[in-house]
Amino acid sequence: QKEVEQNSGPLSVPEGAIASLNCTYSDRVSQSFFWYRQYSGKSPELIMSIYSNGDKEDGRFTAQLNKASQYVSLLIRDSQPSDSATYLCAVNIGGGSDTLTFGKGTMLLVSP
Amino acid sequence: EPEVTQTPSHQVTQMGQEVILRCVPISNHLYFYWYRQILGQKVEFLVSFYNNEISEKSEIFDDQFSVERPDGSNFTLKIRSTKLEDSAMYFCASSSGSHNEQFFGPGTRLTVL
């Protein structure tokens, strides 16, 4: 059974700090990895995708993937109060399937 | 910027009634999905749709559920006889390619009484 695990949090950081969000997945053949942000009562909003080992940067966001350790992370630099949300990790195993398996999400709270 | 739209934003229905949730995917996307999220729980995959047929479905997507692309723009999810446990947020998503990024609509909150 495919599992995506995230610490539910909340992760509390002060404004301007780096927030580090982590995710592990169980299916070794997983190929595509996505981070979504979800504000309370709203839909998931895509932040980053990452497909190969290493780092991928987009503005204040950096996704890191380590397939050997089955681990993907999201770093948010210069965190802002508007970043306060739940961050969802989603994994696609590839092959014949294009469905996403989501983790329960980590709640991030950025205090001014 | 193109986006996925969904209607209605909130649907209240009586148990046993049929509901149809509507979605307009991003116009040049070819892959369409329905997910649901029960309050306080994770987002769960229901069904994927490509080339006018279901490509994959989860255990949740039983005979009470169906999907259709009735025209060139709409993508619908029908629940034939709603149950209390069908109460959830239903999200439509679309993608330009298999394994590509999926973009979610704003969701329909379904409340079954």
PDB file of C-alpha atoms in Angstrom:
ATOM      1  CA  GLN A   1       0.000   0.000   0.000  1.00  0.00           C
ATOM      2  CA  LYS A   2       1.312   3.400  -0.982  1.00  0.00           C
ATOM      3  CA  GLU A   3       1.900   5.691   1.984  1.00  0.00           C
ATOM      4  CA  VAL A   4       3.029   9.274   2.209  1.00  0.00           C
ATOM      5  CA  GLU A   5       3.936  10.431   5.683  1.00  0.00           C
ATOM      6  CA  GLN A   6       4.227  13.945   7.007  1.00  0.00           C
ATOM      7  CA  ASN A   7       4.526  15.388  10.478  1.00  0.00           C
ATOM      8  CA  SER A   8       1.145  17.009  11.141  1.00  0.00           C
ATOM      9  CA  GLY A   9       2.697  19.909  13.080  1.00  0.00           C
ATOM     10  CA  PRO A  10       2.040  22.657  13.681  1.00  0.00           C
ATOM     11  CA  LEU A  11       5.492  23.856  12.744  1.00  0.00           C
ATOM     12  CA  SER A  12       5.918  27.325  14.197  1.00  0.00           C
ATOM     13  CA  VAL A  13       8.580  29.678  12.859  1.00  0.00           C
ATOM     14  CA  PRO A  14       9.102  33.418  13.246  1.00  0.00           C
ATOM     15  CA  GLU A  15       8.778  35.735  10.287  1.00  0.00           C
ATOM     16  CA  GLY A  16      11.948  35.785   8.212  1.00  0.00           C
ATOM     17  CA  ALA A  17      13.110  32.328   9.307  1.00  0.00           C
ATOM     18  CA  ILE A  18      13.539  29.216   7.169  1.00  0.00           C
ATOM     19  CA  ALA A  19      10.744  26.662   7.427  1.00  0.00           C
ATOM     20  CA  SER A  20      11.651  23.057   6.682  1.00  0.00           C
ATOM     21  CA  LEU A  21       8.892  20.612   5.803  1.00  0.00           C
ATOM     22  CA  ASN A  22       9.545  16.908   5.375  1.00  0.00           C
ATOM     23  CA  CYS A  23       7.853  13.981   3.707  1.00  0.00           C
ATOM     24  CA  THR A  24       8.640  10.290   3.374  1.00  0.00           C
ATOM     25  CA  TYR A  25       7.045   7.833   0.990  1.00  0.00           C
ATOM     26  CA  SER A  26       6.813   4.078   0.992  1.00  0.00           C
ATOM     27  CA  ASP A  27       6.803   3.124  -2.683  1.00  0.00           C
ATOM     28  CA  ARG A  28      10.380   2.912  -3.897  1.00  0.00           C
ATOM     29  CA  VAL A  29       9.374   3.221  -7.552  1.00  0.00           C
ATOM     30  CA  SER A  30       7.730   6.633  -7.040  1.00  0.00           C
ATOM     31  CA  GLN A  31       8.824   9.016  -9.753  1.00  0.00           C
ATOM     32  CA  SER A  32       7.126  12.398  -9.397  1.00  0.00           C
ATOM     33  CA  PHE A  33       6.820  14.523  -6.303  1.00  0.00           C
ATOM     34  CA  PHE A  34       4.760  17.613  -5.660  1.00  0.00           C
ATOM     35  CA  TRP A  35       4.264  20.146  -2.911  1.00  0.00           C
ATOM     36  CA  TYR A  36       0.884  21.831  -2.559  1.00  0.00           C
ATOM     37  CA  ARG A  37      -0.194  24.579  -0.207  1.00  0.00           C
ATOM     38  CA  GLN A  38      -3.716  24.449   1.203  1.00  0.00           C
ATOM     39  CA  TYR A  39      -5.281  27.299   3.115  1.00  0.00           C
ATOM     40  CA  SER A  40      -8.123  26.352   5.448  1.00  0.00           C
ATOM     41  CA  GLY A  41     -11.279  25.628   3.462  1.00  0.00           C
ATOM     42  CA  LYS A  42      -9.535  26.075   0.130  1.00  0.00           C
ATOM     43  CA  SER A  43      -8.196  23.772  -2.545  1.00  0.00           C
ATOM     44  CA  PRO A  44      -4.594  22.550  -2.932  1.00  0.00           C
ATOM     45  CA  GLU A  45      -2.412  25.045  -4.774  1.00  0.00           C
ATOM     46  CA  LEU A  46       0.667  23.689  -6.544  1.00  0.00           C
ATOM     47  CA  ILE A  47       3.939  25.153  -5.306  1.00  0.00           C
ATOM     48  CA  MET A  48       6.680  22.887  -6.657  1.00  0.00           C
ATOM     49  CA  SER A  49       7.267  19.711  -8.584  1.00  0.00           C
ATOM     50  CA  ILE A  50      10.458  17.662  -8.499  1.00  0.00           C
ATOM     51  CA  TYR A  51      11.314  14.590 -10.511  1.00  0.00           C
ATOM     52  CA  SER A  52      15.029  13.879 -10.006  1.00  0.00           C
ATOM     53  CA  ASN A  53      17.391  13.702  -7.066  1.00  0.00           C
ATOM     54  CA  GLY A  54      18.805  16.944  -5.754  1.00  0.00           C
ATOM     55  CA  ASP A  55      17.520  20.434  -5.215  1.00  0.00           C
ATOM     56  CA  LYS A  56      15.102  22.539  -7.215  1.00  0.00           C
ATOM     57  CA  GLU A  57      14.692  26.215  -6.408  1.00  0.00           C
ATOM     58  CA  ASP A  58      11.820  28.551  -7.279  1.00  0.00           C
ATOM     59  CA  GLY A  59      11.908  31.920  -5.592  1.00  0.00           C
ATOM     60  CA  ARG A  60      11.760  31.454  -1.831  1.00  0.00           C
ATOM     61  CA  PHE A  61      10.996  27.744  -2.198  1.00  0.00           C
ATOM     62  CA  THR A  62      13.464  24.867  -2.549  1.00  0.00           C
ATOM     63  CA  ALA A  63      12.385  21.275  -2.996  1.00  0.00           C
ATOM     64  CA  GLN A  64      14.863  18.528  -2.190  1.00  0.00           C
ATOM     65  CA  LEU A  65      14.557  14.908  -3.280  1.00  0.00           C
ATOM     66  CA  ASN A  66      16.503  11.867  -2.137  1.00  0.00           C
ATOM     67  CA  LYS A  67      15.083   8.763  -3.789  1.00  0.00           C
ATOM     68  CA  ALA A  68      17.511   6.420  -2.027  1.00  0.00           C
ATOM     69  CA  SER A  69      16.160   7.571   1.326  1.00  0.00           C
ATOM     70  CA  GLN A  70      12.596   7.936  -0.028  1.00  0.00           C
ATOM     71  CA  TYR A  71      12.519  11.456   1.293  1.00  0.00           C
ATOM     72  CA  VAL A  72      11.384  14.780  -0.112  1.00  0.00           C
ATOM     73  CA  SER A  73      11.482  18.148   1.615  1.00  0.00           C
ATOM     74  CA  LEU A  74      10.413  21.736   1.084  1.00  0.00           C
ATOM     75  CA  LEU A  75      12.356  24.698   2.400  1.00  0.00           C
ATOM     76  CA  ILE A  76      10.699  28.091   2.607  1.00  0.00           C
ATOM     77  CA  ARG A  77      13.164  30.936   3.031  1.00  0.00           C
ATOM     78  CA  ASP A  78      12.244  34.303   4.535  1.00  0.00           C
ATOM     79  CA  SER A  79       8.938  32.891   5.790  1.00  0.00           C
ATOM     80  CA  GLN A  80       6.014  35.316   5.804  1.00  0.00           C
ATOM     81  CA  PRO A  81       2.786  35.223   7.829  1.00  0.00           C
ATOM     82  CA  SER A  82       0.968  34.664   4.518  1.00  0.00           C
ATOM     83  CA  ASP A  83       2.849  31.348   4.228  1.00  0.00           C
ATOM     84  CA  SER A  84       0.825  30.053   7.187  1.00  0.00           C
ATOM     85  CA  ALA A  85      -1.079  27.116   5.702  1.00  0.00           C
ATOM     86  CA  THR A  86      -1.044  23.351   5.480  1.00  0.00           C
ATOM     87  CA  TYR A  87       1.588  21.969   3.103  1.00  0.00           C
ATOM     88  CA  LEU A  88       0.699  18.763   1.320  1.00  0.00           C
ATOM     89  CA  CYS A  89       3.220  16.343  -0.108  1.00  0.00           C
ATOM     90  CA  ALA A  90       1.930  14.334  -3.071  1.00  0.00           C
ATOM     91  CA  VAL A  91       3.602  11.430  -4.836  1.00  0.00           C
ATOM     92  CA  ASN A  92       3.014   9.730  -8.161  1.00  0.00           C
ATOM     93  CA  ILE A  93       4.415   6.234  -8.651  1.00  0.00           C
ATOM     94  CA  GLY A  94       4.621   6.609 -12.412  1.00  0.00           C
ATOM     95  CA  GLY A  95       4.444   3.676 -14.762  1.00  0.00           C
ATOM     96  CA  GLY A  96       0.847   3.242 -15.858  1.00  0.00           C
ATOM     97  CA  SER A  97      -0.561   5.387 -13.067  1.00  0.00           C
ATOM     98  CA  ASP A  98      -0.802   9.164 -12.966  1.00  0.00           C
ATOM     99  CA  THR A  99      -2.715   9.432  -9.713  1.00  0.00           C
ATOM    100  CA  LEU A 100      -1.427  11.382  -6.741  1.00  0.00           C
ATOM    101  CA  THR A 101      -1.151   9.939  -3.253  1.00  0.00           C
ATOM    102  CA  PHE A 102      -1.243  12.697  -0.662  1.00  0.00           C
ATOM    103  CA  GLY A 103       0.113  12.956   2.836  1.00  0.00           C
ATOM    104  CA  LYS A 104      -2.060  14.430   5.571  1.00  0.00           C
ATOM    105  CA  GLY A 105      -0.088  17.652   5.433  1.00  0.00           C
ATOM    106  CA  THR A 106       2.007  19.745   7.805  1.00  0.00           C
ATOM    107  CA  MET A 107       0.506  22.879   9.258  1.00  0.00           C
ATOM    108  CA  LEU A 108       2.928  25.811   9.170  1.00  0.00           C
ATOM    109  CA  LEU A 109       2.421  28.836  11.395  1.00  0.00           C
ATOM    110  CA  VAL A 110       4.572  31.906  10.738  1.00  0.00           C
ATOM    111  CA  SER A 111       4.392  34.470  13.508  1.00  0.00           C
ATOM    112  CA  PRO A 112       5.015  38.185  12.820  1.00  0.00           C
TER     113      PRO A 112
ATOM    114  CA  GLU B   1      -3.781  32.667 -15.950  1.00  0.00           C
ATOM    115  CA  PRO B   2      -5.995  29.723 -16.904  1.00  0.00           C
ATOM    116  CA  GLU B   3      -7.611  27.869 -14.032  1.00  0.00           C
ATOM    117  CA  VAL B   4      -9.908  24.982 -13.269  1.00  0.00           C
ATOM    118  CA  THR B   5     -13.425  26.050 -12.306  1.00  0.00           C
ATOM    119  CA  GLN B   6     -16.059  24.066 -10.431  1.00  0.00           C
ATOM    120  CA  THR B   7     -19.772  24.491  -9.796  1.00  0.00           C
ATOM    121  CA  PRO B   8     -21.568  24.659  -7.498  1.00  0.00           C
ATOM    122  CA  SER B   9     -19.307  25.798  -4.669  1.00  0.00           C
ATOM    123  CA  HIS B  10     -21.647  24.195  -2.127  1.00  0.00           C
ATOM    124  CA  GLN B  11     -24.285  21.507  -2.651  1.00  0.00           C
ATOM    125  CA  VAL B  12     -26.665  20.334   0.041  1.00  0.00           C
ATOM    126  CA  THR B  13     -28.683  17.207  -0.671  1.00  0.00           C
ATOM    127  CA  GLN B  14     -30.779  14.588   1.053  1.00  0.00           C
ATOM    128  CA  MET B  15     -29.463  11.069   1.488  1.00  0.00           C
ATOM    129  CA  GLY B  16     -30.402   8.914  -1.485  1.00  0.00           C
ATOM    130  CA  GLN B  17     -30.578  11.802  -3.942  1.00  0.00           C
ATOM    131  CA  GLU B  18     -28.454  12.116  -7.059  1.00  0.00           C
ATOM    132  CA  VAL B  19     -25.944  14.928  -7.397  1.00  0.00           C
ATOM    133  CA  ILE B  20     -23.864  16.118 -10.316  1.00  0.00           C
ATOM    134  CA  LEU B  21     -20.723  18.099  -9.692  1.00  0.00           C
ATOM    135  CA  ARG B  22     -19.367  20.094 -12.584  1.00  0.00           C
ATOM    136  CA  CYS B  23     -15.869  21.086 -13.590  1.00  0.00           C
ATOM    137  CA  VAL B  24     -14.327  23.020 -16.440  1.00  0.00           C
ATOM    138  CA  PRO B  25     -10.678  21.926 -16.755  1.00  0.00           C
ATOM    139  CA  ILE B  26      -7.930  24.140 -18.138  1.00  0.00           C
ATOM    140  CA  SER B  27      -8.632  24.384 -21.851  1.00  0.00           C
ATOM    141  CA  ASN B  28      -5.561  22.697 -23.349  1.00  0.00           C
ATOM    142  CA  HIS B  29      -5.362  19.951 -20.723  1.00  0.00           C
ATOM    143  CA  LEU B  30      -6.126  16.379 -21.654  1.00  0.00           C
ATOM    144  CA  TYR B  31      -6.059  14.563 -18.309  1.00  0.00           C
ATOM    145  CA  PHE B  32      -8.796  15.048 -15.754  1.00  0.00           C
ATOM    146  CA  TYR B  33      -9.184  13.891 -12.189  1.00  0.00           C
ATOM    147  CA  TRP B  34     -11.563  13.894  -9.257  1.00  0.00           C
ATOM    148  CA  TYR B  35     -10.315  13.849  -5.690  1.00  0.00           C
ATOM    149  CA  ARG B  36     -12.174  14.250  -2.446  1.00  0.00           C
ATOM    150  CA  GLN B  37     -11.234  15.422   1.032  1.00  0.00           C
ATOM    151  CA  ILE B  38     -13.342  14.548   4.025  1.00  0.00           C
ATOM    152  CA  LEU B  39     -13.085  17.232   6.709  1.00  0.00           C
ATOM    153  CA  GLY B  40      -9.825  16.880   8.625  1.00  0.00           C
ATOM    154  CA  GLN B  41      -8.534  14.072   6.437  1.00  0.00           C
ATOM    155  CA  LYS B  42      -6.159  13.716   3.531  1.00  0.00           C
ATOM    156  CA  VAL B  43      -6.941  14.338  -0.118  1.00  0.00           C
ATOM    157  CA  GLU B  44      -7.972  11.042  -1.729  1.00  0.00           C
ATOM    158  CA  PHE B  45      -7.939  10.063  -5.386  1.00  0.00           C
ATOM    159  CA  LEU B  46     -11.235   8.988  -6.919  1.00  0.00           C
ATOM    160  CA  VAL B  47     -10.835   8.691 -10.673  1.00  0.00           C
ATOM    161  CA  SER B  48      -8.733   9.752 -13.639  1.00  0.00           C
ATOM    162  CA  PHE B  49     -10.050  10.297 -17.157  1.00  0.00           C
ATOM    163  CA  TYR B  50      -8.291  10.545 -20.491  1.00  0.00           C
ATOM    164  CA  ASN B  51      -9.398  10.278 -24.091  1.00  0.00           C
ATOM    165  CA  ASN B  52     -13.055   9.982 -23.068  1.00  0.00           C
ATOM    166  CA  GLU B  53     -12.608   7.028 -20.795  1.00  0.00           C
ATOM    167  CA  ILE B  54     -11.676   6.211 -17.236  1.00  0.00           C
ATOM    168  CA  SER B  55      -7.975   5.410 -16.997  1.00  0.00           C
ATOM    169  CA  GLU B  56      -7.860   4.590 -13.308  1.00  0.00           C
ATOM    170  CA  LYS B  57     -10.206   4.536 -10.334  1.00  0.00           C
ATOM    171  CA  SER B  58      -9.851   3.965  -6.613  1.00  0.00           C
ATOM    172  CA  GLU B  59     -11.775   1.653  -4.312  1.00  0.00           C
ATOM    173  CA  ILE B  60     -13.903   4.641  -3.288  1.00  0.00           C
ATOM    174  CA  PHE B  61     -15.186   5.028  -6.857  1.00  0.00           C
ATOM    175  CA  ASP B  62     -17.829   2.307  -6.756  1.00  0.00           C
ATOM    176  CA  ASP B  63     -20.939   1.795  -8.891  1.00  0.00           C
ATOM    177  CA  GLN B  64     -22.623   4.818  -7.313  1.00  0.00           C
ATOM    178  CA  PHE B  65     -20.095   7.107  -8.990  1.00  0.00           C
ATOM    179  CA  SER B  66     -19.735   7.958 -12.644  1.00  0.00           C
ATOM    180  CA  VAL B  67     -17.877  10.550 -14.691  1.00  0.00           C
ATOM    181  CA  GLU B  68     -18.612  12.072 -18.029  1.00  0.00           C
ATOM    182  CA  ARG B  69     -17.253  14.630 -20.445  1.00  0.00           C
ATOM    183  CA  PRO B  70     -20.532  15.667 -22.070  1.00  0.00           C
ATOM    184  CA  ASP B  71     -18.995  18.298 -24.317  1.00  0.00           C
ATOM    185  CA  GLY B  72     -15.635  19.803 -25.147  1.00  0.00           C
ATOM    186  CA  SER B  73     -15.309  21.761 -21.937  1.00  0.00           C
ATOM    187  CA  ASN B  74     -17.206  20.187 -19.031  1.00  0.00           C
ATOM    188  CA  PHE B  75     -16.201  17.231 -16.886  1.00  0.00           C
ATOM    189  CA  THR B  76     -18.785  15.936 -14.435  1.00  0.00           C
ATOM    190  CA  LEU B  77     -18.914  13.632 -11.435  1.00  0.00           C
ATOM    191  CA  LYS B  78     -22.265  12.020 -10.672  1.00  0.00           C
ATOM    192  CA  ILE B  79     -23.159  10.319  -7.419  1.00  0.00           C
ATOM    193  CA  ARG B  80     -26.308   8.298  -8.019  1.00  0.00           C
ATOM    194  CA  SER B  81     -27.592   7.768  -4.489  1.00  0.00           C
ATOM    195  CA  THR B  82     -25.769   9.855  -1.946  1.00  0.00           C
ATOM    196  CA  LYS B  83     -24.849   8.569   1.484  1.00  0.00           C
ATOM    197  CA  LEU B  84     -24.001  10.502   4.627  1.00  0.00           C
ATOM    198  CA  GLU B  85     -20.366   9.455   4.238  1.00  0.00           C
ATOM    199  CA  ASP B  86     -20.193  11.115   0.816  1.00  0.00           C
ATOM    200  CA  SER B  87     -20.097  14.480   2.582  1.00  0.00           C
ATOM    201  CA  ALA B  88     -16.743  15.990   1.645  1.00  0.00           C
ATOM    202  CA  MET B  89     -14.974  18.555  -0.520  1.00  0.00           C
ATOM    203  CA  TYR B  90     -14.729  17.309  -4.075  1.00  0.00           C
ATOM    204  CA  PHE B  91     -11.863  18.662  -6.144  1.00  0.00           C
ATOM    205  CA  CYS B  92     -11.478  18.473  -9.881  1.00  0.00           C
ATOM    206  CA  ALA B  93      -7.958  18.644 -11.287  1.00  0.00           C
ATOM    207  CA  SER B  94      -6.473  18.708 -14.745  1.00  0.00           C
ATOM    208  CA  SER B  95      -3.064  18.155 -16.277  1.00  0.00           C
ATOM    209  CA  SER B  96      -1.423  18.681 -19.655  1.00  0.00           C
ATOM    210  CA  GLY B  97       0.175  15.257 -19.584  1.00  0.00           C
ATOM    211  CA  SER B  98       0.321  12.028 -17.655  1.00  0.00           C
ATOM    212  CA  HIS B  99       2.612  12.388 -14.594  1.00  0.00           C
ATOM    213  CA  ASN B 100       2.655  16.160 -15.134  1.00  0.00           C
ATOM    214  CA  GLU B 101       1.617  18.737 -12.615  1.00  0.00           C
ATOM    215  CA  GLN B 102      -2.041  18.624 -11.663  1.00  0.00           C
ATOM    216  CA  PHE B 103      -3.926  21.859 -11.082  1.00  0.00           C
ATOM    217  CA  PHE B 104      -6.890  21.838  -8.759  1.00  0.00           C
ATOM    218  CA  GLY B 105     -10.171  23.680  -8.944  1.00  0.00           C
ATOM    219  CA  PRO B 106     -11.669  25.491  -5.940  1.00  0.00           C
ATOM    220  CA  GLY B 107     -13.789  22.497  -4.970  1.00  0.00           C
ATOM    221  CA  THR B 108     -17.431  21.711  -4.307  1.00  0.00           C
ATOM    222  CA  ARG B 109     -18.457  21.187  -0.718  1.00  0.00           C
ATOM    223  CA  LEU B 110     -21.046  18.389  -0.695  1.00  0.00           C
ATOM    224  CA  THR B 111     -23.214  18.068   2.391  1.00  0.00           C
ATOM    225  CA  VAL B 112     -25.492  15.025   2.600  1.00  0.00           C
ATOM    226  CA  LEU B 113     -28.245  15.266   5.196  1.00  0.00           C
TER     227      LEU B 113
END
